[in-house]
Amino acid sequence: MTSATPPLIEARAVTKRFEKRLDLAAKAARLLGADLEDEIVHAVDAVDLQVFPGEVVGLVGESGCGKSTIGRMIAGILPPSDGEIAFDGKAMTAMSGQEKRAAALAVQMIFQDPFASLNPRMRVEEIIGEAPLVHGYVDRAGLAAYVDEIMLKVGLDPALKRRYPHQFSGGQRQRIGIARALAVKPRFLVCDEAIAALDVSIQAQVINLFMDLREEFDLTYLFISHDLSVVEHISDRIVIMYLGRVVESAPTEALFAAPKHPYTQALLAEAPRLDQRSRDFLPIKGEIPSPLHPPSGCHFHPRCPHAMEKCSAVRPMLRPQGDRWQAACHLLD
Amino acid sequence: MNSAKTAAAPPVPGQIEPLAVETPFQRFVSDFSESKLAVACFFAVVAIILLAIFAPLIAPTDPYNLALVTVADKTLAPGMVMQDGTTTLLGTDGSGRDLLSSIIYGLRISLTVGIGSAIVALAIGVVVGLVAAYAGGRIDNIIMRIVDMQLSFPAILIALVLLVTLGKGADKTLIALIVVQWAYYARTVRASAMVERRKEYVESAHCLSLSRTRILLKHLLPNVLAPIIVVGTVQTAHAISLEATLSFLGLGMEQTEPSLGSLISNGFEYIHSGHYWISVYPGVALLLTIVSINIVGDRLRDVLNPRLSK
Ligand SMILES: Nc1ncnc2c1ncn2[C@@H]1O[C@H](COP(=O)(O)OP(=O)(O)O)[C@@H](O)[C@H]1O
Ligand code: SF4
Ligand SMILES: [Mg+2]
């Protein structure tokens, strides 16, 4: 990376394992000879990821490849199993109370499900106003005006603030979720499939809202999607994941013009360009392997048309491939 | 339709969509009222509770004032006139007490023990269940093993053993019923809290750096309340019938504070001599109480169950 400023958000060799330990009954069964063992899902495997101030980065990969897990770790919802998340060049774990809270609040998340992401027992004004009040961004006297202002910013009528979430449409609910995040003055938003659950007609509006807010509040985004066409038009840079690892990262136009990694090439060949939307691109021959038992070496080798002997033995590392370009493939070494 | 609504560009302040502003509670009331039987039972439960609270004002006589009770009134059939001139609607028992009055007072004791034990058990179960779900790991494991163990014994057996050990009396019955019930609440609360805590609104609360206590009390608790209310109603009915069973077996309440179960038990020896009412009417009162509460509970479950609700 040539940029002089440190990344706003950085994942440093971040790993997340979900362990499903055997319970007592299963352990007893194993003693009697049953073929059972602790299951470990390698959801995210030593991922390096950087997002610079002002950037919009699209994080793309098939369902189950660990995008949400990365997003949650960056947003501080899940602790990494290994590695660390750094904010403004400083590891979150190295921060003290005050500083840590400020950094945590500066990174907010917009969720996929506009229904599960809002507390059904709270009124909109409380959903939006709770955190700024608790953290002292606003006092009780100023709260109503503060909430009104934010609702207007996201295109919601403040007159509706005494309603409950179920009284809104999906698009409006997503706006409420955005308002809730904005209320703590974040600098970075992780949008996890934030428009995937919405009607096509509304998706564009919400995308436009994100882009407007970016200008107004100087926001930096990590846009997570399983659909390349969603992030294509808004991202400065695209990061491609496969089975828990980053395989390629490059500026959007350059990536679309000449993808370097065989997986990205396959994705682009499969994904119909321009406005023929494919909701779930189903690329490439073969099944996606299970993260319970990922293939050895390069995770992509069972499906890769260029696979060599080395590919099943050695993990290819993410290496620079030119300006702001990185890829992990033995062909490119 | 929805999409058209949102498609309208940024809304103009003050221009409110014509959408009924009903709170979740209002919606709940209108859903609940769709079953007329449940509404009737709800009012029956309210009436029974009022009857129990205002027993001294409503009951025709005071069955525990020994000065007013005379054996001359012994086993009078329903409708006959007692020594003091009052008509006994449901007859009198073997000691000459007016049965209707005894039932109203007995209801009071049955409800107090039933509802009281349910409330305390609920409070314990909610705390234990929330802690288990939120702490997870080892704490969760230990708590749930205890709960499983307790629930694998029949409630009546545990209560019997406890009362045989502790002795009779209202306080001991209350303790036995609490011990028997808390685990049901703990399991229900834990199960729904496990589902809720994975939802994105809880993750969002974490992301907003809200405190654990706040997340537990303001976000999780209100959302696990619905199933607790259902379990609570059904458990109250269960506790009342359990208490009646214990008292019927002579283990629950003292004879000086007879519950409906004690009344049924007292009347039992007269049943073969034709004085059926002494046992049957307290039994009918018990049945009505339990059935009404259960129907209200069932309706609550239907209305509050998200999978069935519209
Ligand atoms: N809380 C969890 N417990 C166990 N496994 C999980 C959990 N969350 C995610 N996983 C697993 O981790 C992998 C990556 O999941 P996720 O990050 O949600 O992928 P994506 O968002 O790319 O679809 C999947 O195999 C998923 O089953
Ligand atoms: S490392 Fe080998 S298997 Fe993996 S993408 Fe490159 S060529 Fe294909
Ligand atoms: Mg996901």
Tab-separated table of C-alpha atoms in Angstrom, chain A residues 20-317:
chain	number	residue	atom	x	y	z
A	20	LYS	CA	-18.572	-27.054	18.546
A	21	ARG	CA	-17.394	-29.178	21.416
A	22	LEU	CA	-18.863	-32.581	22.049
A	23	ASP	CA	-21.339	-32.675	24.898
A	24	LEU	CA	-21.256	-35.347	27.579
A	25	ALA	CA	-23.532	-37.746	25.709
A	26	ALA	CA	-21.393	-37.499	22.574
A	27	LYS	CA	-18.227	-38.031	24.596
A	28	ALA	CA	-19.756	-41.144	26.113
A	29	ALA	CA	-20.729	-42.346	22.649
A	30	ARG	CA	-17.159	-41.796	21.476
A	31	LEU	CA	-15.842	-43.931	24.328
A	32	LEU	CA	-18.080	-46.675	23.008
A	33	GLY	CA	-16.476	-46.340	19.610
A	34	ALA	CA	-18.642	-43.780	17.815
A	35	ASP	CA	-16.778	-41.762	15.192
A	36	LEU	CA	-17.249	-38.313	16.695
A	37	GLU	CA	-14.903	-35.416	17.269
A	38	ASP	CA	-15.039	-31.758	18.219
A	39	GLU	CA	-16.078	-29.810	15.157
A	40	ILE	CA	-14.117	-26.712	14.303
A	41	VAL	CA	-15.342	-24.356	11.601
A	42	HIS	CA	-12.562	-22.190	10.208
A	43	ALA	CA	-14.842	-19.334	9.297
A	44	VAL	CA	-12.023	-16.829	8.771
A	45	ASP	CA	-8.440	-17.916	8.217
A	46	ALA	CA	-5.630	-15.402	8.790
A	47	VAL	CA	-7.176	-12.555	6.826
A	48	ASP	CA	-5.398	-9.257	6.220
A	49	LEU	CA	-7.662	-6.445	5.198
A	50	GLN	CA	-7.184	-2.698	5.121
A	51	VAL	CA	-9.667	0.073	4.511
A	52	PHE	CA	-8.348	3.605	4.146
A	53	PRO	CA	-10.153	6.763	5.197
A	54	GLY	CA	-12.794	7.753	2.661
A	55	GLU	CA	-12.639	4.473	0.779
A	56	VAL	CA	-15.588	2.279	-0.140
A	57	VAL	CA	-14.444	-1.319	-0.177
A	58	GLY	CA	-16.630	-4.144	-1.455
A	59	LEU	CA	-16.138	-7.517	0.222
A	60	VAL	CA	-17.427	-10.253	-2.064
A	61	GLY	CA	-17.618	-14.023	-1.887
A	62	GLU	CA	-19.981	-16.926	-1.995
A	63	SER	CA	-22.363	-17.534	0.867
A	64	GLY	CA	-20.616	-19.067	3.884
A	65	CYS	CA	-17.121	-17.889	2.995
A	66	GLY	CA	-16.823	-15.822	6.180
A	67	LYS	CA	-17.807	-12.314	5.074
A	68	SER	CA	-20.241	-11.692	7.910
A	69	THR	CA	-17.815	-13.110	10.435
A	70	ILE	CA	-15.115	-10.650	9.306
A	71	GLY	CA	-17.643	-7.827	9.398
A	72	ARG	CA	-18.700	-8.732	12.923
A	73	MET	CA	-15.114	-8.869	14.136
A	74	ILE	CA	-14.368	-5.483	12.598
A	75	ALA	CA	-17.485	-4.055	14.223
A	76	GLY	CA	-16.378	-5.470	17.575
A	77	ILE	CA	-19.319	-7.837	17.904
A	78	LEU	CA	-17.167	-10.976	17.782
A	79	PRO	CA	-13.671	-11.295	19.219
A	80	PRO	CA	-11.093	-12.781	16.811
A	81	SER	CA	-9.647	-16.193	17.730
A	82	ASP	CA	-6.256	-14.984	16.534
A	83	GLY	CA	-4.858	-11.770	15.105
A	84	GLU	CA	-6.107	-8.289	15.828
A	85	ILE	CA	-8.285	-5.491	14.563
A	86	ALA	CA	-6.698	-2.051	14.479
A	87	PHE	CA	-8.518	1.272	14.328
A	88	ASP	CA	-6.618	4.312	13.088
A	89	GLY	CA	-3.379	2.354	13.240
A	90	LYS	CA	-3.809	1.153	16.814
A	91	ALA	CA	-4.837	-2.350	17.884
A	92	MET	CA	-8.197	-2.378	19.664
A	93	THR	CA	-6.798	-4.699	22.314
A	94	ALA	CA	-4.055	-2.186	23.107
A	95	MET	CA	-6.564	0.559	23.840
A	96	SER	CA	-7.696	1.678	27.271
A	97	GLY	CA	-11.299	2.154	28.423
A	98	GLN	CA	-12.150	5.589	27.048
A	99	GLU	CA	-10.221	5.236	23.826
A	100	LYS	CA	-11.591	1.775	23.197
A	101	ARG	CA	-15.165	2.908	23.611
A	102	ALA	CA	-14.622	5.803	21.224
A	103	ALA	CA	-13.111	3.433	18.656
A	104	ALA	CA	-15.903	0.907	19.152
A	105	LEU	CA	-18.544	3.570	18.602
A	106	ALA	CA	-16.732	4.883	15.547
A	107	VAL	CA	-17.287	1.550	13.810
A	108	GLN	CA	-20.947	0.667	13.342
A	109	MET	CA	-22.709	-2.092	11.506
A	110	ILE	CA	-25.776	-2.129	9.234
A	111	PHE	CA	-27.393	-5.543	9.189
A	112	GLN	CA	-28.974	-7.637	6.498
A	113	ASP	CA	-32.281	-8.464	8.118
A	114	PRO	CA	-34.406	-5.337	8.518
A	115	PHE	CA	-36.711	-7.281	10.836
A	116	ALA	CA	-34.349	-9.011	13.260
A	117	SER	CA	-32.071	-5.998	13.489
A	118	LEU	CA	-34.553	-3.752	15.304
A	119	ASN	CA	-35.778	-4.466	18.829
A	120	PRO	CA	-39.507	-5.095	18.318
A	121	ARG	CA	-40.405	-3.747	21.778
A	122	MET	CA	-38.867	-0.339	21.353
A	123	ARG	CA	-40.231	2.758	19.682
A	124	VAL	CA	-38.201	4.237	16.870
A	125	GLU	CA	-37.216	7.241	18.970
A	126	GLU	CA	-35.797	4.933	21.604
A	127	ILE	CA	-34.025	2.704	19.084
A	128	ILE	CA	-32.256	5.730	17.640
A	129	GLY	CA	-31.876	7.744	20.823
A	130	GLU	CA	-30.779	5.108	23.334
A	131	ALA	CA	-27.050	4.945	22.588
A	132	PRO	CA	-26.395	8.707	22.121
A	133	LEU	CA	-28.164	9.341	25.421
A	134	VAL	CA	-26.295	6.599	27.284
A	135	HIS	CA	-22.947	7.775	25.925
A	136	GLY	CA	-23.647	11.425	26.586
A	137	TYR	CA	-23.729	12.662	22.970
A	138	VAL	CA	-26.913	14.438	23.864
A	139	ASP	CA	-28.843	15.167	27.059
A	140	ARG	CA	-32.446	14.335	27.745
A	141	ALA	CA	-33.599	17.833	26.886
A	142	GLY	CA	-31.943	17.763	23.499
A	143	LEU	CA	-32.807	14.172	22.655
A	144	ALA	CA	-36.054	14.754	20.770
A	145	ALA	CA	-34.486	17.328	18.457
A	146	TYR	CA	-31.440	15.131	17.959
A	147	VAL	CA	-33.569	12.129	16.946
A	148	ASP	CA	-35.675	14.290	14.607
A	149	GLU	CA	-32.585	15.598	12.898
A	150	ILE	CA	-31.163	12.140	12.289
A	151	MET	CA	-34.480	10.798	11.042
A	152	LEU	CA	-34.649	13.580	8.489
A	153	LYS	CA	-31.097	12.841	7.381
A	154	VAL	CA	-32.000	9.249	6.523
A	155	GLY	CA	-35.289	10.210	4.873
A	156	LEU	CA	-37.681	9.258	7.658
A	157	ASP	CA	-40.536	11.430	8.803
A	158	PRO	CA	-39.871	12.414	12.459
A	159	ALA	CA	-43.620	12.383	13.014
A	160	LEU	CA	-43.357	8.593	12.930
A	161	LYS	CA	-40.885	8.331	15.763
A	162	ARG	CA	-43.357	7.027	18.305
A	163	ARG	CA	-44.127	4.018	16.161
A	164	TYR	CA	-42.789	0.524	16.575
A	165	PRO	CA	-40.627	-1.237	13.970
A	166	HIS	CA	-43.396	-3.559	12.765
A	167	GLN	CA	-45.304	-0.517	11.534
A	168	PHE	CA	-42.696	0.216	8.858
A	169	SER	CA	-41.832	-1.299	5.506
A	170	GLY	CA	-38.537	-3.102	4.912
A	171	GLY	CA	-36.888	-0.085	3.314
A	172	GLN	CA	-37.992	2.213	6.123
A	173	ARG	CA	-36.737	-0.246	8.698
A	174	GLN	CA	-33.364	-0.298	7.039
A	175	ARG	CA	-33.339	3.491	7.295
A	176	ILE	CA	-34.084	3.188	11.003
A	177	GLY	CA	-31.077	0.869	11.347
A	178	ILE	CA	-28.939	3.405	9.519
A	179	ALA	CA	-30.211	6.210	11.746
A	180	ARG	CA	-29.406	4.171	14.854
A	181	ALA	CA	-25.822	3.796	13.650
A	182	LEU	CA	-25.474	7.453	12.625
A	183	ALA	CA	-26.672	8.589	16.036
A	184	VAL	CA	-23.293	7.725	17.584
A	185	LYS	CA	-21.379	9.670	14.920
A	186	PRO	CA	-19.471	6.751	13.377
A	187	ARG	CA	-16.576	7.129	10.960
A	188	PHE	CA	-16.804	3.651	9.534
A	189	LEU	CA	-19.821	1.581	8.519
A	190	VAL	CA	-19.817	-2.148	7.906
A	191	CYS	CA	-22.826	-2.857	5.696
A	192	ASP	CA	-23.460	-6.593	5.736
A	193	GLU	CA	-25.709	-7.448	2.776
A	194	ALA	CA	-27.529	-4.300	3.802
A	195	ILE	CA	-29.788	-4.236	0.764
A	196	ALA	CA	-30.043	-7.955	-0.034
A	197	ALA	CA	-33.353	-8.385	1.781
A	198	LEU	CA	-35.025	-5.375	0.150
A	199	ASP	CA	-37.218	-5.076	-2.935
A	200	VAL	CA	-35.198	-4.328	-6.042
A	201	SER	CA	-36.974	-0.986	-6.434
A	202	ILE	CA	-35.875	0.053	-2.951
A	203	GLN	CA	-32.315	-1.228	-3.134
A	204	ALA	CA	-31.205	1.674	-5.302
A	205	GLN	CA	-32.704	4.208	-2.889
A	206	VAL	CA	-30.883	2.763	0.060
A	207	ILE	CA	-27.625	2.615	-1.899
A	208	ASN	CA	-28.110	6.264	-2.824
A	209	LEU	CA	-28.720	7.091	0.810
A	210	PHE	CA	-25.432	5.415	1.752
A	211	MET	CA	-23.604	7.453	-0.875
A	212	ASP	CA	-25.237	10.727	0.242
A	213	LEU	CA	-24.344	10.046	3.858
A	214	ARG	CA	-20.803	9.287	2.815
A	215	GLU	CA	-20.426	12.818	1.479
A	216	GLU	CA	-22.170	14.470	4.364
A	217	PHE	CA	-20.489	12.639	7.239
A	218	ASP	CA	-17.183	11.731	5.656
A	219	LEU	CA	-17.855	8.026	6.085
A	220	THR	CA	-15.737	5.062	5.116
A	221	TYR	CA	-17.493	1.851	4.134
A	222	LEU	CA	-16.982	-1.868	4.028
A	223	PHE	CA	-19.750	-3.165	1.797
A	224	ILE	CA	-20.324	-6.891	2.164
A	225	SER	CA	-22.211	-8.733	-0.564
A	226	HIS	CA	-22.431	-12.142	-2.165
A	227	ASP	CA	-23.377	-10.351	-5.367
A	228	LEU	CA	-20.569	-8.709	-7.314
A	229	SER	CA	-22.998	-6.566	-9.284
A	230	VAL	CA	-24.244	-4.877	-6.105
A	231	VAL	CA	-20.850	-3.553	-5.072
A	232	GLU	CA	-19.476	-2.967	-8.567
A	233	HIS	CA	-20.899	0.509	-8.961
A	234	ILE	CA	-20.184	1.868	-5.507
A	235	SER	CA	-16.835	0.392	-4.508
A	236	ASP	CA	-13.453	1.988	-5.021
A	237	ARG	CA	-11.837	-1.325	-4.352
A	238	ILE	CA	-13.048	-4.894	-4.245
A	239	VAL	CA	-11.827	-7.682	-2.000
A	240	ILE	CA	-12.672	-11.242	-3.043
A	241	MET	CA	-12.924	-13.976	-0.421
A	242	TYR	CA	-12.976	-17.714	-0.845
A	243	LEU	CA	-13.575	-20.124	2.037
A	244	GLY	CA	-12.325	-17.924	4.848
A	245	ARG	CA	-9.415	-16.322	2.969
A	246	VAL	CA	-8.872	-13.242	0.875
A	247	VAL	CA	-7.810	-14.317	-2.606
A	248	GLU	CA	-7.647	-10.985	-4.406
A	249	SER	CA	-7.952	-7.293	-3.694
A	250	ALA	CA	-7.835	-4.592	-6.377
A	251	PRO	CA	-9.333	-1.276	-7.516
A	252	THR	CA	-12.766	-2.000	-8.985
A	253	GLU	CA	-12.182	-0.999	-12.592
A	254	ALA	CA	-8.819	-2.699	-12.826
A	255	LEU	CA	-10.251	-5.850	-11.302
A	256	PHE	CA	-13.138	-6.008	-13.735
A	257	ALA	CA	-10.821	-5.276	-16.657
A	258	ALA	CA	-8.187	-7.883	-15.869
A	259	PRO	CA	-8.754	-10.122	-12.846
A	260	LYS	CA	-5.608	-11.970	-11.840
A	261	HIS	CA	-6.770	-14.731	-9.534
A	262	PRO	CA	-8.344	-17.784	-11.214
A	263	TYR	CA	-11.293	-17.635	-8.798
A	264	THR	CA	-11.985	-13.991	-9.611
A	265	GLN	CA	-11.674	-14.760	-13.291
A	266	ALA	CA	-14.238	-17.522	-12.932
A	267	LEU	CA	-16.559	-15.250	-10.969
A	268	LEU	CA	-16.401	-12.539	-13.601
A	269	ALA	CA	-16.940	-15.007	-16.420
A	270	GLU	CA	-20.017	-16.335	-14.680
A	271	ALA	CA	-21.494	-13.105	-13.398
A	272	PRO	CA	-23.361	-11.491	-16.255
A	273	ARG	CA	-21.986	-8.023	-16.701
A	274	LEU	CA	-23.956	-4.864	-16.358
A	275	ASP	CA	-27.546	-4.857	-15.468
A	276	GLN	CA	-28.456	-8.473	-15.810
A	277	ARG	CA	-28.633	-9.127	-12.130
A	278	SER	CA	-27.888	-12.531	-10.775
A	279	ARG	CA	-28.873	-12.734	-7.132
A	280	ASP	CA	-26.758	-15.733	-6.306
A	281	PHE	CA	-24.016	-16.145	-8.775
A	282	LEU	CA	-23.302	-19.844	-8.990
A	283	PRO	CA	-19.859	-19.869	-10.393
A	284	ILE	CA	-17.491	-22.522	-11.371
A	285	LYS	CA	-17.786	-26.234	-11.490
A	286	GLY	CA	-17.884	-28.259	-8.333
A	287	GLU	CA	-19.295	-27.704	-4.877
A	288	ILE	CA	-17.962	-25.158	-2.450
A	289	PRO	CA	-16.005	-27.247	0.090
A	290	SER	CA	-17.101	-27.232	3.710
A	291	PRO	CA	-15.218	-24.900	6.063
A	292	LEU	CA	-15.245	-27.824	8.484
A	293	HIS	CA	-12.727	-29.671	6.325
A	294	PRO	CA	-11.193	-27.122	3.941
A	295	PRO	CA	-8.933	-28.459	1.180
A	296	SER	CA	-5.194	-28.405	1.819
A	297	GLY	CA	-2.882	-25.788	0.314
A	298	CYS	CA	-4.854	-23.382	-1.852
A	299	HIS	CA	-8.509	-23.756	-0.836
A	300	PHE	CA	-9.522	-23.308	-4.448
A	301	HIS	CA	-7.398	-26.124	-5.897
A	302	PRO	CA	-10.151	-28.766	-6.284
A	303	ARG	CA	-12.045	-26.398	-8.576
A	304	CYS	CA	-9.219	-24.460	-10.198
A	305	PRO	CA	-8.564	-25.034	-13.899
A	306	HIS	CA	-4.879	-24.088	-13.416
A	307	ALA	CA	-4.178	-26.195	-10.344
A	308	MET	CA	-0.632	-27.512	-10.114
A	309	GLU	CA	1.002	-30.001	-7.796
A	310	LYS	CA	2.157	-27.251	-5.463
A	311	CYS	CA	-1.384	-25.918	-5.083
A	312	SER	CA	-2.644	-28.790	-2.954
A	313	ALA	CA	0.419	-28.664	-0.714
A	314	VAL	CA	1.294	-25.020	-0.052
A	315	ARG	CA	-0.966	-22.158	0.877
A	316	PRO	CA	-0.404	-19.239	-1.526
A	317	MET	CA	0.098	-15.981	0.402
